[in-house]
Structures are given as C-alpha cells and as structure tokens.
PDB file of C-alpha atoms in Angstrom:
ATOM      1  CA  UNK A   1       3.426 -16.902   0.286  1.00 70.00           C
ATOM      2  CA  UNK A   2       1.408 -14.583  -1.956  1.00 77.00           C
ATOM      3  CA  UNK A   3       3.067 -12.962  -4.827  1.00 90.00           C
ATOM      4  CA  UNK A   4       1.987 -10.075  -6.924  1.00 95.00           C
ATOM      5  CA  UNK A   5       4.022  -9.084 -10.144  1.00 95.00           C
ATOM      6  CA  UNK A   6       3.247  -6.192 -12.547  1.00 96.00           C
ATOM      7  CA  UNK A   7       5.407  -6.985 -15.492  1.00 95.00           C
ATOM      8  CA  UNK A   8       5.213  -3.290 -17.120  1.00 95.00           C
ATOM      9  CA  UNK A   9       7.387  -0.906 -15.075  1.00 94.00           C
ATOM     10  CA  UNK A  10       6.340   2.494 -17.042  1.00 96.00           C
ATOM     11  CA  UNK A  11       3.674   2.944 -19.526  1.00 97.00           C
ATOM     12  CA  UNK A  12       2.317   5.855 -21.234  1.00 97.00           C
ATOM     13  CA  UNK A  13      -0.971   6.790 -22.871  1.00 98.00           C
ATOM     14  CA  UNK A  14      -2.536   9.824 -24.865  1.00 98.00           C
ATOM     15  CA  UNK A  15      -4.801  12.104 -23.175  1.00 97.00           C
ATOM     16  CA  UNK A  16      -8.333  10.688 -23.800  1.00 97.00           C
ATOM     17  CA  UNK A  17      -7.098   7.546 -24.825  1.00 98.00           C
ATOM     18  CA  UNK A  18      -7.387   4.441 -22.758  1.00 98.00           C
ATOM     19  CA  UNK A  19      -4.958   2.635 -21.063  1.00 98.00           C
ATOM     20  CA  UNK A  20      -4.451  -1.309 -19.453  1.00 98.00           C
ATOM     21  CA  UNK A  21      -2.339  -1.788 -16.784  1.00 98.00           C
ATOM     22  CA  UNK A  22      -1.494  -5.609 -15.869  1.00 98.00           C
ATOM     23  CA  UNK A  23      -1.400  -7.748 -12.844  1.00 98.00           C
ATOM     24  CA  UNK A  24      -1.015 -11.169 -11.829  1.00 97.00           C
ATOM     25  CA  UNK A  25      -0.379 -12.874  -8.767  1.00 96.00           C
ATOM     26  CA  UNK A  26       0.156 -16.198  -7.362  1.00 94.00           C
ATOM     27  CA  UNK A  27      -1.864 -17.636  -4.184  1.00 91.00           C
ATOM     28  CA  UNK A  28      -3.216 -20.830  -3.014  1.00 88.00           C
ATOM     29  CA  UNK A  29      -5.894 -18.995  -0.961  1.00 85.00           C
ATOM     30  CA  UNK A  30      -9.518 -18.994  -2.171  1.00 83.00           C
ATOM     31  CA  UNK A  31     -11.023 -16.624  -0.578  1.00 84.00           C
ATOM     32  CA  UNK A  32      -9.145 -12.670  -0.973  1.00 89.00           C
ATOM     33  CA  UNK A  33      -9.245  -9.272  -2.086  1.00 90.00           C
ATOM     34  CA  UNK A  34      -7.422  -7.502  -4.721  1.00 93.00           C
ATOM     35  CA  UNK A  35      -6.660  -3.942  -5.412  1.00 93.00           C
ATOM     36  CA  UNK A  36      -5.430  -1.190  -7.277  1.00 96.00           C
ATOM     37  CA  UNK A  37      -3.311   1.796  -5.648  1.00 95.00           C
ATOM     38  CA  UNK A  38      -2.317   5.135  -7.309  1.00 96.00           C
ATOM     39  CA  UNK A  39       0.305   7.309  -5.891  1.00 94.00           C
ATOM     40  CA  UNK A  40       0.669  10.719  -7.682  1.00 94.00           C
ATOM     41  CA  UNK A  41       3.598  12.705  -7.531  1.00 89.00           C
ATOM     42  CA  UNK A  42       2.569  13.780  -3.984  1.00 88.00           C
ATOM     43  CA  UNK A  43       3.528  10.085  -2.698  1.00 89.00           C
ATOM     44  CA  UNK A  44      -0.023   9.855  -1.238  1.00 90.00           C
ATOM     45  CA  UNK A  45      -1.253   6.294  -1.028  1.00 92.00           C
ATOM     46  CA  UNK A  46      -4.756   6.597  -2.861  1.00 93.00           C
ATOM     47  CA  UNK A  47      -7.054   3.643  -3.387  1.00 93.00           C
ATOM     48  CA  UNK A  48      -8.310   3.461  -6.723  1.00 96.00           C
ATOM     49  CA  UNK A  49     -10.701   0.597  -6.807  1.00 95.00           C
ATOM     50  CA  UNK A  50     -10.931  -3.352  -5.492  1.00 92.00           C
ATOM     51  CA  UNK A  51     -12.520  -6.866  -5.960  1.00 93.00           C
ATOM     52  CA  UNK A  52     -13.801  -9.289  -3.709  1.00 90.00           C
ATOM     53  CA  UNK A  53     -12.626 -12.242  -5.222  1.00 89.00           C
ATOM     54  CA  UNK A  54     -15.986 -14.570  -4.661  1.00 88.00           C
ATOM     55  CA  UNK A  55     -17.557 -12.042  -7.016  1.00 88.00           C
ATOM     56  CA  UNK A  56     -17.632 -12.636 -10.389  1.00 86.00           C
ATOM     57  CA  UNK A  57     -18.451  -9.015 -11.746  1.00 91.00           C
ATOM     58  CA  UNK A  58     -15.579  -7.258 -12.433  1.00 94.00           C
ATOM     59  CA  UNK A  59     -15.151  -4.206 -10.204  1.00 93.00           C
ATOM     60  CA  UNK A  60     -15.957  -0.567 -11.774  1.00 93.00           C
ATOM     61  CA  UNK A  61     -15.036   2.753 -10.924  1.00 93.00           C
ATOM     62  CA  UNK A  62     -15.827   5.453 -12.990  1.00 95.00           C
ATOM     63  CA  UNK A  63     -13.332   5.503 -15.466  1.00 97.00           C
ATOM     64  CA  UNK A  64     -11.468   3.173 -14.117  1.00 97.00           C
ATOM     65  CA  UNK A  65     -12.337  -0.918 -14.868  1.00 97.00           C
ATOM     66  CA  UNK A  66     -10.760  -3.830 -13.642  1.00 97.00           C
ATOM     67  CA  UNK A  67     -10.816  -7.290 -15.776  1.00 97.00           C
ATOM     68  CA  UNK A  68     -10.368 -10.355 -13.347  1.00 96.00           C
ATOM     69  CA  UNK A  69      -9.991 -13.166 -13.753  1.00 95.00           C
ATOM     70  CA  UNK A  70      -9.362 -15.647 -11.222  1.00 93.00           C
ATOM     71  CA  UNK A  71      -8.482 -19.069 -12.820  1.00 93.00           C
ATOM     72  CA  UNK A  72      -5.450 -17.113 -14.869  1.00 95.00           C
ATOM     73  CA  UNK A  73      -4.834 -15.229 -11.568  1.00 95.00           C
ATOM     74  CA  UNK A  74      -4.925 -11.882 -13.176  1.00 96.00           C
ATOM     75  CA  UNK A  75      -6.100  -8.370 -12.487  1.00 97.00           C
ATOM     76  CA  UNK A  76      -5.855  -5.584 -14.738  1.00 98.00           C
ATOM     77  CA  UNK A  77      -6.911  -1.934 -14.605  1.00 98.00           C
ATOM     78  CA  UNK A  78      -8.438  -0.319 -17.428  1.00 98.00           C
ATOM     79  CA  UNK A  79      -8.565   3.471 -17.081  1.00 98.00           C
ATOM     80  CA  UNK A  80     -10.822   4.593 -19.858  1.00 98.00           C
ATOM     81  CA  UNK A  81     -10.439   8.686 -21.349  1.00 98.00           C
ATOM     82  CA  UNK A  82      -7.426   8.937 -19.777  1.00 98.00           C
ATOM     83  CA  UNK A  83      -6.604  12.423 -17.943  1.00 97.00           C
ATOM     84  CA  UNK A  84      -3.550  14.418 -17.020  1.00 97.00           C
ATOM     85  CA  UNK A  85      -4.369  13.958 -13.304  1.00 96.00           C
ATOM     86  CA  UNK A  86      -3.989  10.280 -13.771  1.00 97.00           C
ATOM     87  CA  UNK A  87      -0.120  10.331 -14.337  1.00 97.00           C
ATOM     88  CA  UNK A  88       1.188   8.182 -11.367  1.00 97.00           C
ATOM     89  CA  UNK A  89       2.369   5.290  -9.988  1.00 96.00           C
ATOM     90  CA  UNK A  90      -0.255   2.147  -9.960  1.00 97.00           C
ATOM     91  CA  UNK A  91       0.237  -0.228  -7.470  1.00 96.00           C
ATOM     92  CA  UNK A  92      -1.584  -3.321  -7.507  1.00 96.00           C
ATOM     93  CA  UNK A  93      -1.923  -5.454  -4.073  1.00 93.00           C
ATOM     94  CA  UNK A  94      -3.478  -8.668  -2.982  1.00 92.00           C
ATOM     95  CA  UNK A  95      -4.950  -8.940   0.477  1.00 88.00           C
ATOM     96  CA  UNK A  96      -6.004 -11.876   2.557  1.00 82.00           C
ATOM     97  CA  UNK A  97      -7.792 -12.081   5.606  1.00 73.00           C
ATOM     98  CA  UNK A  98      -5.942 -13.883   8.543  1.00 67.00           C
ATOM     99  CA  UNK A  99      -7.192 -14.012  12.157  1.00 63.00           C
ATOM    100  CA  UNK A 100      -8.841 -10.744  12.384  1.00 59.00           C
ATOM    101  CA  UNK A 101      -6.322  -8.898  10.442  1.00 68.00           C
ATOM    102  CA  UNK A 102      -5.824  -8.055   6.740  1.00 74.00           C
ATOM    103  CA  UNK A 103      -2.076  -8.875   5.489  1.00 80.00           C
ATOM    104  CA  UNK A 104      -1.379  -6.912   1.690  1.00 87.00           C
ATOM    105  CA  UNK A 105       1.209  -8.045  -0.631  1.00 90.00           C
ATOM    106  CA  UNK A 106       2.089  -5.037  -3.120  1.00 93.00           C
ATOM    107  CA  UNK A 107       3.499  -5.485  -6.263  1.00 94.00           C
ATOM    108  CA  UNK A 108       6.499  -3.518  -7.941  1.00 94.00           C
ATOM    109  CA  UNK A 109       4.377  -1.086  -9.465  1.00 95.00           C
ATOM    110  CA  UNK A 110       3.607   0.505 -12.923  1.00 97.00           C
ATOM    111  CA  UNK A 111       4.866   4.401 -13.851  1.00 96.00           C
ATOM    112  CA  UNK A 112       2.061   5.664 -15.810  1.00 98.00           C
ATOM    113  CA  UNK A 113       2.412   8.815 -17.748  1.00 97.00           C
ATOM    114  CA  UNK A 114      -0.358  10.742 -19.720  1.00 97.00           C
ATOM    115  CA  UNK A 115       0.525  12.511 -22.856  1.00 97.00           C
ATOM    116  CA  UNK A 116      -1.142  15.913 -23.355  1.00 96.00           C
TER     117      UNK A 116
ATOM    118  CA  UNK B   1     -10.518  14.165  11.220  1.00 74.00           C
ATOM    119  CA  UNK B   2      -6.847  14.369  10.243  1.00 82.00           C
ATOM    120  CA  UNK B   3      -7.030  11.154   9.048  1.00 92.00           C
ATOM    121  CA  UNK B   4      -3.232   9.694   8.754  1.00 95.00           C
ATOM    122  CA  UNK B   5      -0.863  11.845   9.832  1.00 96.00           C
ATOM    123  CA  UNK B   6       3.611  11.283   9.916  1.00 97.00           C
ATOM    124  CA  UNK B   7       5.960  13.530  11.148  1.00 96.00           C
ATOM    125  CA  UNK B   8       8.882  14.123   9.653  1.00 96.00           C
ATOM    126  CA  UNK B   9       8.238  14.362   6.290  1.00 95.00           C
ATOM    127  CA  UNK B  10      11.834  14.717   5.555  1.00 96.00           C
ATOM    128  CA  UNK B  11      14.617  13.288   7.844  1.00 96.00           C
ATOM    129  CA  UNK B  12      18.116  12.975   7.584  1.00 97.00           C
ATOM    130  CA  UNK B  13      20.527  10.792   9.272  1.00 96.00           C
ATOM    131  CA  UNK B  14      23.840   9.840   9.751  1.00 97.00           C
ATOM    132  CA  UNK B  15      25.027   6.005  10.149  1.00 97.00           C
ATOM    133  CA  UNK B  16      24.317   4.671  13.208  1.00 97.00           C
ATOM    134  CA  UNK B  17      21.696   7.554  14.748  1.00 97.00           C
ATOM    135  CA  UNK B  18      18.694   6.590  15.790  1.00 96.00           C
ATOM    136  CA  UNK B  19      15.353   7.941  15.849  1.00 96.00           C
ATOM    137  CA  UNK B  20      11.782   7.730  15.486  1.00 97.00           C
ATOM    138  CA  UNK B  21       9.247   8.103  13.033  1.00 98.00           C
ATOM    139  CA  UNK B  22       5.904   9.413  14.525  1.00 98.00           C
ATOM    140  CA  UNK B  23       2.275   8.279  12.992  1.00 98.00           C
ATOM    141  CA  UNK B  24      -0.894   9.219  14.266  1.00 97.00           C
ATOM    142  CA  UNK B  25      -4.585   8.169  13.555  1.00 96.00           C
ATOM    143  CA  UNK B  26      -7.588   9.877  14.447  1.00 95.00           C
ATOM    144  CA  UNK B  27      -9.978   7.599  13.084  1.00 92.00           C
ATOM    145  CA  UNK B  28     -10.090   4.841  16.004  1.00 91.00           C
ATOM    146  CA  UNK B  29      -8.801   2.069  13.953  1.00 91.00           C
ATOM    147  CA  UNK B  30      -7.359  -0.867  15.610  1.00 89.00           C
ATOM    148  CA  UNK B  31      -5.154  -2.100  13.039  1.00 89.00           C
ATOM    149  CA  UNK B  32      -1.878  -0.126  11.999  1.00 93.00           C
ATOM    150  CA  UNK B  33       0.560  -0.537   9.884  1.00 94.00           C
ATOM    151  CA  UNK B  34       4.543   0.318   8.719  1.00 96.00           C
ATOM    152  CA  UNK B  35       5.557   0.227   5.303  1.00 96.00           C
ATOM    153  CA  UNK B  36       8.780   1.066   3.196  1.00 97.00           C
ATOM    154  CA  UNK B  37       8.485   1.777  -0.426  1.00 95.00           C
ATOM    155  CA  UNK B  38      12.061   1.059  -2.522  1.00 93.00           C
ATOM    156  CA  UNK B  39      12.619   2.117  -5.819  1.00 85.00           C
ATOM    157  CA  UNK B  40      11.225  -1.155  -8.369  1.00 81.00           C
ATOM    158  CA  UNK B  41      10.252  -2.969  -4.668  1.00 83.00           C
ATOM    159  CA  UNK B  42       6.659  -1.502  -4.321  1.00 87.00           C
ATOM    160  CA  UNK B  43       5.603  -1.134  -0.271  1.00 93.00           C
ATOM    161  CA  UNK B  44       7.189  -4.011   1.874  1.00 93.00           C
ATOM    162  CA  UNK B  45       5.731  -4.253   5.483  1.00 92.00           C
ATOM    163  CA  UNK B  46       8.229  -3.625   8.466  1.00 95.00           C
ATOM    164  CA  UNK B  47       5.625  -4.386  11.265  1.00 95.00           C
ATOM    165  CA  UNK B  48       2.154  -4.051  12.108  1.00 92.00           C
ATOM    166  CA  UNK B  49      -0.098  -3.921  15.123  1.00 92.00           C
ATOM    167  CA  UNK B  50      -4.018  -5.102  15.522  1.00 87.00           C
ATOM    168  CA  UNK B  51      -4.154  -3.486  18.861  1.00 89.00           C
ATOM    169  CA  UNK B  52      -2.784  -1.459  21.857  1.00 92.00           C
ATOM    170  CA  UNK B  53       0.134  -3.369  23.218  1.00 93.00           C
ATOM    171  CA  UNK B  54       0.284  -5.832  20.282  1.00 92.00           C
ATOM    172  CA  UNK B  55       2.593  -5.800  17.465  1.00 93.00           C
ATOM    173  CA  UNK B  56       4.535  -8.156  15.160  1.00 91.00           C
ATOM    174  CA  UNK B  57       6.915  -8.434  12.461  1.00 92.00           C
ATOM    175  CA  UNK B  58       6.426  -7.793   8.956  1.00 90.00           C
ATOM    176  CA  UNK B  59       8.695  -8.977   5.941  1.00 89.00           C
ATOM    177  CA  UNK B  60      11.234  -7.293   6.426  1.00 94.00           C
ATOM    178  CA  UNK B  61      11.567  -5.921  10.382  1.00 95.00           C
ATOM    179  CA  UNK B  62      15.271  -6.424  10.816  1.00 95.00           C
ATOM    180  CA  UNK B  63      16.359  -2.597  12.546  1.00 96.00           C
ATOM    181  CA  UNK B  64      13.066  -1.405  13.538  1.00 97.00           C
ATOM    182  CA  UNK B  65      11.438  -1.611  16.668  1.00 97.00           C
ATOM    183  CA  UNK B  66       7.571  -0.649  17.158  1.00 97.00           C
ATOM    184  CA  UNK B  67       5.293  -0.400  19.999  1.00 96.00           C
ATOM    185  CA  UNK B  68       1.448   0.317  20.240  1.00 96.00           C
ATOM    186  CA  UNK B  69       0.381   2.294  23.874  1.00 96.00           C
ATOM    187  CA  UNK B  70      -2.466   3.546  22.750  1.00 96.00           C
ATOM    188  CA  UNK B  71      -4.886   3.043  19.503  1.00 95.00           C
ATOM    189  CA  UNK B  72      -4.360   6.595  17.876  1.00 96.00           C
ATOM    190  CA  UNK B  73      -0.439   6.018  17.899  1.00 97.00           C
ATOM    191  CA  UNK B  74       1.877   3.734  16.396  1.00 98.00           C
ATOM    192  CA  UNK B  75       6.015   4.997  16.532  1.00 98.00           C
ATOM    193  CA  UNK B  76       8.240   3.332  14.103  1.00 98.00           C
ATOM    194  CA  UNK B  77      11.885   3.513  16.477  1.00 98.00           C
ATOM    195  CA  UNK B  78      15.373   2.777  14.241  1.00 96.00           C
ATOM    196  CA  UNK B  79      17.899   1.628  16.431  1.00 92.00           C
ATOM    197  CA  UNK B  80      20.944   2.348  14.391  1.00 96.00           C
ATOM    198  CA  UNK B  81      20.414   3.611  10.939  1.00 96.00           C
ATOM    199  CA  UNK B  82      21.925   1.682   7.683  1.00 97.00           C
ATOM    200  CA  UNK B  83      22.385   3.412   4.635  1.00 97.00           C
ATOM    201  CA  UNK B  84      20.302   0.517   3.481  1.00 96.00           C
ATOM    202  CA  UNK B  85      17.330   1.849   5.814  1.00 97.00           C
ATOM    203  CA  UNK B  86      17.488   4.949   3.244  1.00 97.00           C
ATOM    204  CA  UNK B  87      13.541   4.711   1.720  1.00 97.00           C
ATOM    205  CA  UNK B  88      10.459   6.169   1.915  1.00 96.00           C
ATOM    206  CA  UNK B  89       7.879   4.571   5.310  1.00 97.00           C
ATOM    207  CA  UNK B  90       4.065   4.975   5.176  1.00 97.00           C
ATOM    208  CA  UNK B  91       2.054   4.106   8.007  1.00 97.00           C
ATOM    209  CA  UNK B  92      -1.218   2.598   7.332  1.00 94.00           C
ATOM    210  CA  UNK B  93      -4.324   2.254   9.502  1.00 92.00           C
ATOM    211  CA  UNK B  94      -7.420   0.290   8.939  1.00 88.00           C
ATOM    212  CA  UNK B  95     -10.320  -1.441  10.964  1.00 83.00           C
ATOM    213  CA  UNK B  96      -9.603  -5.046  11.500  1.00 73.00           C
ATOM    214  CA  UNK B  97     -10.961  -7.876   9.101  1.00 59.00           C
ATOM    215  CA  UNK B  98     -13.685  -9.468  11.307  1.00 55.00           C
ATOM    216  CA  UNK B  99     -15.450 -12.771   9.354  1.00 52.00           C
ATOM    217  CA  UNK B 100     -12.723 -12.519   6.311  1.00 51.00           C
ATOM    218  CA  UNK B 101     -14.217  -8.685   5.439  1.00 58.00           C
ATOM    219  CA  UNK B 102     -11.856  -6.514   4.206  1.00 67.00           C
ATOM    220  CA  UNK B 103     -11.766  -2.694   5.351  1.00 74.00           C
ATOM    221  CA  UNK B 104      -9.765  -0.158   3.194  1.00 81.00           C
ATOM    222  CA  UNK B 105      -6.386   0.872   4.662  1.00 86.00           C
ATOM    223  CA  UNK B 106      -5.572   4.755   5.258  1.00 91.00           C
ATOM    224  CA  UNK B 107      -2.061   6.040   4.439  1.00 94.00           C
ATOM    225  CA  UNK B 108       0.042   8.761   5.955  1.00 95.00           C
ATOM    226  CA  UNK B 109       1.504  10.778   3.566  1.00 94.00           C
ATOM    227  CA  UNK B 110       5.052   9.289   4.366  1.00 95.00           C
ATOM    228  CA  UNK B 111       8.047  10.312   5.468  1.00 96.00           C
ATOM    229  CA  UNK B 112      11.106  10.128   3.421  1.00 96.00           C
ATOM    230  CA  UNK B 113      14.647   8.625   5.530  1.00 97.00           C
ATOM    231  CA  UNK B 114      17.786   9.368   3.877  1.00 97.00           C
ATOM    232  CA  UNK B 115      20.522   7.768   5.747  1.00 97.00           C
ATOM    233  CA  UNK B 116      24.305   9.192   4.844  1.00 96.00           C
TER     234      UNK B 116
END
C-alpha cells in the first residue's frame, strides 16, 4: 500500500518570502503521479500543480516549484514570493493508475500561514 | 458547467438517522469519487465508482452505501449515523485513466456531517 507523509503539520512564512513544504511517500510502483492540493479557508479542493513521475524535470507552476526526487521518494513544494491568498492547507497526494482508474493516497496535510 | 456540485453543505444528525449526501457532475466524467477529510487524517476514500452501475469500496467504507444510476450522479447513503461519521465528505469526479494517464480530479465543495 502507498503511503504519503508530510511531516510539518503548520508552517508559516513572510509575505514575499518563500516557503518549502515537504513530502515523502513510500511505493513499490514505478510508474505514478504525484501532486500538490491547496484548500483555502473555503474547503475547496484546488489543484496546485503535479509530476509525472517518468519525467525527470521537476514540475513548475508559476510561483509555485516542486523538487522531486524519486530515488529518496520525496516531493516538495516550493512557493516562491509568497502571498496572502496562499494561506491554506497543502495537501500532497500520490496517484497510481490501476485498471482504468486512478486510486489517490493523500497525506495528512500542511497548515500554511502567510505573515503580512 | 457547474462543475462539482454537493448538497447539503451543512447537515446535522442525530445517532442513528440516516440520510444521504447528494453530488452531481456536469462534466460527463465516468469516474467518481467519495472522500472524508478528518482533522490531522487528510482525505480518506469511502467508495468510488468508474461507471453507471459500478461501484466499490474505498479505505474506509464501513456505514456508507453508494450507488451509480446514471454518470452525472453519485449519492453517498449513511445507514445509521456514528458520532464517529462526524467529518467533512467531498465528492470527486474525473475521466478515467486509460493507458496509465492520469486526468485531474474535480471536487465538490463538500459538505460538512456533524453527527450528535
């Protein structure tokens, strides 16, 4: 079974500043996706970027980075000048592909709050 | 297109009602999805369907029943609610993974069970 574990529970940040949220997860599956989630205060479910784990670029969003790195089985979100619109919860998730469906293991989640 | 959509957003319940949380998608995907988010537990999945008239369990399905009649809907039904069944339930909707390909999941904006 696939785990996914986020090891910081809250974290906080300085406007402008930037910010590295961690994630690692355990699988024996070679070929998967991985994500990161944000849910803002208004609990919606809002998908923030992803990696296709046969790639070797890391993924990039905007301001938002991811450094992975698939022999140490981690995935990490960088969110670069960080804003007050990105206080929220940061899920990350790990998805596999299994006989036409996708089946996504969340982890526990990171509280991230940005400091005016 | 309305996306996601959940109703109630808020429910209430005594131990041992039963009732039935409503999702909707307008966006003809074949694969939907329930979820319960717990406080430090991230989203667990309850059950899940790839298509009409086919459903299966999740991690943690124990007091929830599901069925799938038609692609746009997908009813989560509790049979007798738990104080433990207290949470917050997303339902999810995405195109099915065809060759390993992932396709991005859709939440509802949940609906949040308090069970007294």
């Amino acid at each position: 079974a696939q785990t996914v574990t986020q090891s910081q529970p809250e974290m906080s940040v300085q406007e402008a500043e930037t910010v590295t949220l961690s994630c690692t997860y355990d699988t024996s599956e070679s070929n998967y996706y991985l994500f990161w989630y944000k849910q803002p205060p208004s609990r919606q479910m809002i998908l923030v970027i992803r990696q296709e784990a046969y790639k070797q670029q890391n993924a990039t969003e905007n301001r938002f980075s991811v450094n992975f790195q698939k022999a140490a089985k981690s995935f990490s979100l960088k969110i670069s000048d960080s804003q007050l619109g990105d206080t929220a919860m940061y899920f990350c998730a790990f998805c596999r592909s299994s006989g036409g469906y996708q089946k996504v293991t969340f982890g526990t989640g990171t509280k991230l709050q940005v400091i005016p | 297109n309305a996306g996601v959509t959940q109703t109630p957003k808020f429910q209430v319940l005594k131990t041992g009602q039963s009732m039935t949380l409503q999702c909707a998608q307008d966006m003809n995907h074949e694969y939907m999805s329930w979820y319960r988010q717990d406080p430090g537990m991230g989203l667990r999945l309850i059950h899940y369907s790839v298509g009409a008239g086919i459903t299966d369990q999740g991690e943690v399905p124990n007091g929830y029943n599901v069925s799938r009649s038609t692609t746009e809907d997908f009813p989560l039904r509790l049979l007798s609610a738990a104080p433990s069944q207290t949470s917050v339930y997303f339902c999810a909707s995405s195109r099915t993974g065809m060759g390993g390909m992932y396709n991005e999941q859709f939440f509802g904006p949940g609906t949040r069970l308090t069970v007294l």
